[in-house]
Coordinates of N, CA, C and O and ligand atoms in Angstrom, one line a residue:
X1 N 115.6 94.4 97.9 CA 116.5 95.3 98.5 C 117.1 94.7 99.9 O 116.3 94.4 100.8
X2 N 118.4 94.6 100.1 CA 118.9 94.1 101.4 C 118.7 95.2 102.4 O 118.6 96.3 102.1
X3 N 118.7 94.8 103.7 CA 118.6 95.8 104.8 C 119.8 96.8 104.6 O 120.9 96.4 104.3
X4 N 119.6 98.1 105.2 CA 120.7 99.0 105.2 C 121.5 98.7 106.4 O 120.9 98.6 107.5
X5 N 122.8 98.6 106.3 CA 123.6 98.2 107.5 C 123.7 99.4 108.4 O 123.6 100.5 108.0
X6 N 123.8 99.1 109.7 CA 123.8 100.2 110.6 C 125.0 101.1 110.5 O 125.0 102.3 110.9
X7 N 126.1 100.7 109.8 CA 127.3 101.5 109.6 C 126.9 102.6 108.7 O 127.8 103.5 108.6
X8 N 125.8 102.6 108.0 CA 125.4 103.7 107.2 C 125.1 105.0 107.9 O 125.2 106.0 107.4
X9 N 125.0 104.8 109.3 CA 124.7 106.0 110.1 C 126.1 106.5 110.6 O 126.8 105.9 111.3
X10 N 126.3 107.7 110.2 CA 127.7 108.4 110.6 C 127.5 109.2 111.8 O 128.5 109.5 112.5
X11 N 126.3 109.8 112.1 CA 126.0 110.5 113.3 C 124.5 110.8 113.4 O 123.7 110.2 112.5
X12 N 124.1 111.5 114.3 CA 122.7 111.9 114.5 C 122.5 113.3 114.8 O 123.3 114.0 115.3
X13 N 121.3 113.8 114.5 CA 120.8 115.1 115.0 C 119.6 114.9 115.8 O 118.7 114.0 115.6
X14 N 119.5 115.7 116.9 CA 118.2 116.0 117.7 C 117.9 117.4 117.3 O 118.8 118.3 117.5
X15 N 116.7 117.7 116.8 CA 116.2 119.1 116.6 C 115.2 119.4 117.7 O 114.2 118.6 117.8
X16 N 115.4 120.4 118.5 CA 114.6 120.7 119.6 C 113.8 122.0 119.2 O 114.3 123.0 119.0
X17 N 112.4 121.8 119.2 CA 111.5 122.8 118.6 C 111.0 123.6 119.7 O 110.7 123.1 120.9
X18 N 110.5 124.9 119.4 CA 109.8 125.7 120.4 C 108.8 126.6 119.6 O 109.2 127.0 118.5
X19 N 107.8 127.0 120.3 CA 106.7 127.7 119.5 C 106.6 129.1 119.9 O 106.2 130.0 119.2
X20 N 107.0 129.4 121.2 CA 106.7 130.8 121.8 C 107.8 131.1 122.8 O 108.7 130.3 123.1
X21 N 107.6 132.2 123.5 CA 108.7 132.6 124.4 C 108.8 131.6 125.7 O 109.9 131.2 126.1
X22 N 107.7 131.2 126.1 CA 107.7 130.2 127.2 C 108.4 128.9 126.8 O 109.3 128.4 127.6
X23 N 108.1 128.4 125.6 CA 108.8 127.2 125.2 C 110.3 127.4 124.9 O 111.0 126.4 125.1
X24 N 110.5 128.6 124.5 CA 112.0 128.9 124.3 C 112.8 128.9 125.6 O 113.8 128.4 125.7
X25 N 112.1 129.4 126.7 CA 112.8 129.3 127.9 C 113.0 127.8 128.4 O 114.0 127.5 128.9
X26 N 112.1 127.1 128.1 CA 112.1 125.6 128.4 C 113.3 125.0 127.5 O 114.0 124.2 128.1
X27 N 113.3 125.4 126.3 CA 114.4 124.9 125.5 C 115.8 125.4 126.0 O 116.7 124.6 125.7
X28 N 115.8 126.6 126.5 CA 117.1 127.1 127.0 C 117.6 126.2 128.2 O 118.7 125.9 128.4
X29 N 116.6 126.0 129.1 CA 117.0 125.1 130.2 C 117.5 123.8 129.8 O 118.5 123.2 130.2
X30 N 116.7 123.2 128.8 CA 117.1 121.9 128.3 C 118.4 121.9 127.7 O 119.3 120.9 127.8
X31 N 118.7 122.9 126.9 CA 120.1 123.1 126.3 C 121.2 123.1 127.3 O 122.3 122.5 127.1
X32 N 120.9 123.9 128.4 CA 122.0 123.9 129.4 C 122.2 122.6 130.1 O 123.3 122.2 130.4
X33 N 121.1 121.9 130.3 CA 121.2 120.6 130.9 C 121.9 119.6 130.0 O 122.7 118.8 130.5
X34 N 121.6 119.7 128.7 CA 122.4 118.8 127.8 C 123.8 119.1 127.8 O 124.7 118.2 127.9
X35 N 124.2 120.4 127.9 CA 125.6 120.8 127.7 C 126.4 120.4 129.0 O 127.6 120.0 128.8
X36 N 125.7 120.3 130.1 CA 126.4 119.9 131.3 C 126.6 118.3 131.4 O 127.3 117.8 132.3
X37 N 125.9 117.6 130.5 CA 125.9 116.1 130.7 C 126.4 115.3 129.4 O 126.8 114.2 129.6
X38 N 126.4 115.9 128.2 CA 126.8 115.2 127.0 C 127.7 115.9 126.2 O 127.7 117.1 126.1
X39 N 128.7 115.1 125.6 CA 129.6 115.7 124.6 C 129.0 115.7 123.3 O 129.0 114.7 122.6
X40 N 128.5 116.9 122.9 CA 127.6 117.0 121.7 C 128.0 118.4 121.0 O 128.7 119.2 121.7
X41 N 127.6 118.5 119.9 CA 127.7 119.8 119.1 C 126.4 120.6 119.1 O 125.5 120.1 118.4
X42 N 126.3 121.7 120.0 CA 125.1 122.4 120.1 C 125.1 123.4 118.9 O 126.0 124.3 118.8
X43 N 124.0 123.5 118.1 CA 123.9 124.3 117.0 C 123.3 125.7 117.4 O 122.9 125.9 118.5
X44 N 123.3 126.6 116.4 CA 122.7 128.0 116.8 C 121.3 127.9 116.9 O 120.6 127.0 116.4
X45 N 120.7 128.9 117.6 CA 119.3 129.2 117.7 C 118.7 129.6 116.3 O 119.2 130.5 115.6
X46 N 117.6 129.1 115.9 CA 116.9 129.4 114.7 C 115.5 129.8 115.1 O 114.6 129.0 115.2
X47 N 115.3 131.2 115.4 CA 114.0 131.6 115.8 C 113.1 131.7 114.6 O 111.8 131.8 114.7
X48 N 113.6 131.6 113.4 CA 112.8 131.6 112.2 C 112.9 130.3 111.5 O 113.9 129.6 111.7
X49 N 111.9 129.9 110.8 CA 111.9 128.7 110.0 C 113.1 128.5 109.2 O 113.4 129.5 108.5
X50 N 113.8 127.4 109.1 CA 115.0 127.3 108.4 C 115.0 125.8 107.9 O 114.6 124.8 108.5
X51 N 115.5 125.7 106.6 CA 115.7 124.4 106.0 C 114.3 123.6 106.0 O 113.3 124.2 105.8
X52 N 114.3 122.3 106.3 CA 113.2 121.4 106.2 C 112.4 121.5 107.6 O 111.4 120.8 107.7
X53 N 112.7 122.5 108.5 CA 112.1 122.5 109.8 C 110.9 123.4 109.9 O 111.1 124.6 109.4
X54 N 109.9 123.0 110.4 CA 108.5 123.8 110.3 C 108.4 124.7 111.5 O 107.3 125.3 111.6
X55 N 109.3 124.7 112.4 CA 109.1 125.5 113.6 C 110.6 126.0 114.2 O 111.5 125.3 113.8
X56 N 110.5 127.0 114.9 CA 111.9 127.5 115.5 C 112.5 126.4 116.2 O 111.8 125.6 116.9
X57 N 113.8 126.3 116.2 CA 114.5 125.2 116.8 C 116.0 125.4 116.9 O 116.5 126.3 116.4
X58 N 116.7 124.5 117.7 CA 118.1 124.5 117.6 C 118.5 123.0 117.4 O 117.6 122.0 117.7
X59 N 119.6 122.7 116.8 CA 120.0 121.4 116.5 C 121.0 120.9 117.5 O 121.9 121.7 117.9
X60 N 121.0 119.6 117.9 CA 122.1 119.0 118.6 C 122.6 117.8 117.8 O 121.9 117.0 117.5
X61 N 123.9 118.0 117.4 CA 124.6 116.9 116.5 C 125.4 116.1 117.5 O 126.1 116.6 118.3
X62 N 125.2 114.7 117.3 CA 126.0 113.9 118.2 C 126.4 112.6 117.6 O 125.9 112.1 116.6
X63 N 127.7 112.1 118.0 CA 128.1 110.8 117.3 C 127.4 109.6 117.8 O 126.6 109.7 118.8
X64 N 127.4 108.6 117.0 CA 126.7 107.4 117.2 C 126.8 106.8 118.7 O 125.9 106.3 119.2
X65 N 128.1 106.9 119.2 CA 128.3 106.3 120.5 C 127.6 107.1 121.7 O 127.5 106.5 122.8
X66 N 127.0 108.2 121.4 CA 126.4 109.0 122.4 C 124.9 108.7 122.4 O 124.2 108.9 123.4
X67 N 124.4 108.0 121.4 CA 122.9 107.9 121.2 C 122.3 107.1 122.4 O 121.3 107.5 123.0
X68 N 122.9 106.0 122.9 CA 122.3 105.1 123.9 C 122.2 105.8 125.2 O 121.3 105.4 126.0
X69 N 122.9 106.8 125.4 CA 122.6 107.6 126.7 C 121.8 108.8 126.5 O 121.0 109.1 127.3
X70 N 122.1 109.6 125.4 CA 121.5 110.9 125.2 C 120.0 110.7 124.8 O 119.2 111.4 125.4
X71 N 119.7 109.8 124.0 CA 118.2 109.8 123.5 C 117.3 109.4 124.6 O 116.2 109.9 124.8
X72 N 117.7 108.3 125.4 CA 116.8 107.9 126.6 C 116.6 109.1 127.5 O 115.6 109.4 128.1
X73 N 117.8 109.8 127.7 CA 117.7 111.0 128.7 C 116.8 112.0 128.1 O 116.0 112.6 128.9
X74 N 116.8 112.3 126.8 CA 115.8 113.2 126.2 C 114.3 112.7 126.5 O 113.5 113.6 126.7
X75 N 114.2 111.4 126.3 CA 112.8 110.9 126.6 C 112.2 111.3 127.9 O 111.1 111.6 128.1
X76 N 113.2 111.3 128.9 CA 112.8 111.6 130.3 C 112.7 113.1 130.6 O 112.0 113.4 131.6
X77 N 113.4 113.9 129.8 CA 113.7 115.3 130.2 C 113.2 116.3 129.1 O 113.6 117.4 129.4
X78 N 112.5 115.9 128.1 CA 112.2 117.0 127.1 C 111.2 118.0 127.5 O 111.0 119.0 126.8
X79 N 110.6 117.8 128.7 CA 109.7 118.8 129.2 C 108.6 119.3 128.3 O 108.3 120.4 128.2
X80 N 108.0 118.4 127.6 CA 107.0 118.7 126.7 C 107.3 119.2 125.3 O 106.4 119.4 124.5
X81 N 108.6 119.4 125.1 CA 109.0 120.0 123.8 C 109.0 118.9 122.7 O 109.1 117.7 123.1
X82 N 108.7 119.3 121.5 CA 108.7 118.4 120.4 C 110.2 118.3 119.9 O 110.9 119.3 119.8
X83 N 110.6 117.1 119.7 CA 112.0 116.8 119.3 C 112.0 115.8 118.0 O 111.2 114.8 118.1
X84 N 112.8 116.1 117.0 CA 113.0 115.2 116.0 C 114.4 114.6 116.2 O 115.3 115.3 116.4
X85 N 114.4 113.2 116.1 CA 115.7 112.5 116.1 C 115.9 111.9 114.7 O 115.1 111.1 114.3
X86 N 117.0 112.2 114.0 CA 117.2 111.5 112.7 C 118.6 111.2 112.6 O 119.6 111.9 113.1
X87 N 118.9 110.1 111.9 CA 120.3 109.7 111.6 C 120.9 110.5 110.5 O 120.1 111.1 109.7
X88 N 122.1 110.5 110.3 CA 122.7 111.1 109.1 C 123.4 109.9 108.4 O 124.4 109.3 108.9
X89 N 122.9 109.6 107.2 CA 123.5 108.6 106.3 C 123.9 109.4 105.0 O 124.0 110.6 105.0
X90 N 124.1 108.7 104.0 CA 124.3 109.4 102.6 C 123.0 109.8 102.0 O 123.0 110.2 100.7
X91 N 121.9 109.7 102.7 CA 120.5 110.1 102.1 C 119.8 111.0 103.0 O 118.9 110.5 103.6
X92 N 120.2 112.2 103.0 CA 119.4 113.2 103.9 C 117.9 113.2 103.7 O 117.2 113.4 104.8
X93 N 117.4 113.1 102.5 CA 116.0 113.1 102.3 C 115.3 111.9 103.1 O 114.3 112.1 103.8
X94 N 115.8 110.6 102.9 CA 115.3 109.5 103.7 C 115.5 109.8 105.1 O 114.7 109.4 106.0
X95 N 116.7 110.3 105.6 CA 116.9 110.6 107.0 C 115.8 111.3 107.6 O 115.4 111.0 108.8
X96 N 115.3 112.3 107.0 CA 114.3 113.2 107.5 C 112.9 112.6 107.3 O 112.0 112.8 108.3
X97 N 112.6 111.9 106.2 CA 111.3 111.5 105.9 C 111.0 110.1 106.4 O 109.8 109.8 106.8
X98 N 111.9 109.2 106.4 CA 111.6 107.8 106.7 C 112.5 107.1 107.8 O 112.0 106.2 108.5
X99 N 113.6 107.7 108.0 CA 114.5 107.1 109.1 C 114.3 107.8 110.4 O 115.0 107.3 111.4
X100 N 113.5 108.9 110.5 CA 113.5 109.7 111.7 C 112.4 109.2 112.7 O 111.5 108.4 112.3
X101 N 112.5 109.6 113.8 CA 111.4 109.5 114.7 C 111.2 110.8 115.6 O 112.1 111.6 115.7
X102 N 110.0 110.9 116.1 CA 109.6 112.1 116.9 C 109.2 111.8 118.3 O 108.6 110.9 118.6
X103 N 109.6 112.8 119.1 CA 109.0 112.8 120.5 C 108.0 114.0 120.5 O 108.4 115.1 120.2
X104 N 106.8 113.7 121.0 CA 105.8 114.8 121.0 C 105.1 114.8 119.7 O 104.8 113.8 119.1
X105 N 104.8 116.0 119.2 CA 104.1 116.2 117.9 C 104.9 115.7 116.7 O 106.2 115.7 116.8
X106 N 104.2 115.3 115.7 CA 105.0 115.1 114.5 C 104.7 116.3 113.5 O 103.6 116.6 113.1
X107 N 105.8 117.0 113.2 CA 105.7 118.2 112.4 C 106.0 117.9 110.9 O 106.7 116.9 110.6
X108 N 105.4 118.6 110.0 CA 105.7 118.4 108.6 C 107.2 118.6 108.3 O 107.8 119.5 109.0
X109 N 107.8 118.0 107.4 CA 109.1 118.3 106.9 C 108.9 119.3 105.6 O 108.2 118.9 104.7
X110 N 109.5 120.4 105.7 CA 109.2 121.4 104.7 C 110.1 121.3 103.5 O 111.3 121.1 103.6
X111 N 109.5 121.3 102.3 CA 110.2 121.2 101.0 C 111.1 120.1 101.0 O 112.4 120.2 100.8
X112 N 110.7 118.8 101.2 CA 111.6 117.7 101.3 C 112.3 117.5 100.0 O 113.4 116.9 99.9
X113 N 111.7 117.9 98.9 CA 112.4 117.8 97.6 C 113.7 118.5 97.5 O 114.6 118.2 96.6
X114 N 113.9 119.5 98.4 CA 115.2 120.2 98.4 C 116.3 119.5 99.2 O 117.5 119.9 99.2
X115 N 115.9 118.4 99.8 CA 117.0 117.6 100.6 C 117.5 116.7 99.6 O 116.9 116.0 98.9
X116 N 118.9 116.6 99.5 CA 119.5 115.6 98.7 C 119.2 114.2 99.0 O 119.1 113.9 100.2
X117 N 119.2 113.4 98.0 CA 118.9 111.9 98.3 C 120.2 111.1 98.1 O 120.2 109.8 98.3
X118 N 121.3 111.8 97.9 CA 122.6 111.1 97.8 C 123.7 112.1 98.2 O 123.6 113.3 97.7
X119 N 124.6 111.7 99.1 CA 125.8 112.5 99.3 C 127.1 111.7 99.2 O 127.0 110.5 99.3
X120 N 128.1 112.4 98.7 CA 129.4 111.6 98.6 C 130.0 111.4 100.1 O 129.6 112.2 101.0
X121 N 130.8 110.4 100.2 CA 131.4 110.1 101.5 C 132.0 111.2 102.2 O 131.9 111.4 103.3
X122 N 132.7 112.1 101.3 CA 133.5 113.3 101.9 C 132.5 114.4 102.3 O 133.0 115.3 102.8
X123 N 131.2 114.3 102.0 CA 130.2 115.3 102.5 C 129.7 115.0 103.8 O 128.8 115.7 104.3
X124 N 130.0 113.8 104.4 CA 129.5 113.5 105.7 C 129.9 114.5 106.8 O 130.9 115.1 106.7
X125 N 128.9 114.9 107.6 CA 129.2 115.9 108.6 C 130.1 115.5 109.7 O 130.1 114.3 110.1
X126 N 131.1 116.3 110.1 CA 132.0 116.0 111.1 C 131.5 116.7 112.4 O 131.3 117.9 112.4
X127 N 131.3 115.9 113.4 CA 130.8 116.4 114.7 C 132.0 117.0 115.5 O 133.0 116.2 115.7
X128 N 131.9 118.2 115.9 CA 132.9 118.8 116.8 C 132.2 119.2 118.1 O 131.6 120.3 118.1
X129 N 132.3 118.4 119.2 CA 131.5 118.8 120.4 C 132.0 120.1 120.9 O 133.1 120.5 120.8
X130 N 131.0 120.9 121.4 CA 131.3 122.2 121.9 C 130.6 122.3 123.2 O 130.5 123.5 123.7
X131 N 130.2 121.2 123.8 CA 129.7 121.3 125.2 C 130.7 121.0 126.2 O 131.9 120.5 125.8
X132 N 130.5 121.1 127.5 CA 131.6 121.0 128.5 C 130.9 120.1 129.6 O 130.6 120.6 130.7
X133 N 130.6 118.8 129.4 CA 130.0 118.0 130.3 C 130.8 117.8 131.6 O 131.9 117.5 131.5
X134 N 130.1 118.0 132.7 CA 130.8 117.8 134.0 C 129.8 117.1 135.0 O 130.1 117.0 136.2
X135 N 128.6 116.7 134.5 CA 127.7 115.9 135.3 C 127.3 114.6 134.7 O 127.4 114.5 133.5
X136 N 127.0 113.7 135.4 CA 126.5 112.5 134.9 C 125.1 112.5 134.5 O 124.3 113.3 135.1
X137 N 124.7 111.8 133.5 CA 123.3 111.9 133.0 C 122.3 111.2 134.1 O 121.2 111.6 134.1
Ligands
LIG201 ZN1 119.2 117.6 111.2

């Protein structure tokens, strides 16, 4: 098998997890800090388990050109929260199970068999930033 070319990655997600009210407050602070600094698409709060995620979380979707600034910033500023970073390719199952990396704990991926292992090109997620960055990272 030849290596997968980097152009297979169309975007990324950061999933920011929280366990309890205290961690949710930390996650709220982090979310506000992200919105002030990065042009990203902030997803809804999921206080209940959703999809393949084993803990309450929100998603941050971001384009490939944001990775080199945003991910190192998260390394420095995650405040103890567990974060999953995964690419988005045409194989969501592999993106979550083998292409991903974790900051903090490694959580299980729930029901991975429900994640598709192939997407058509027109199914790629379109990132629509909804943050208003006005600070430098
Ligand atoms: Zn995701």
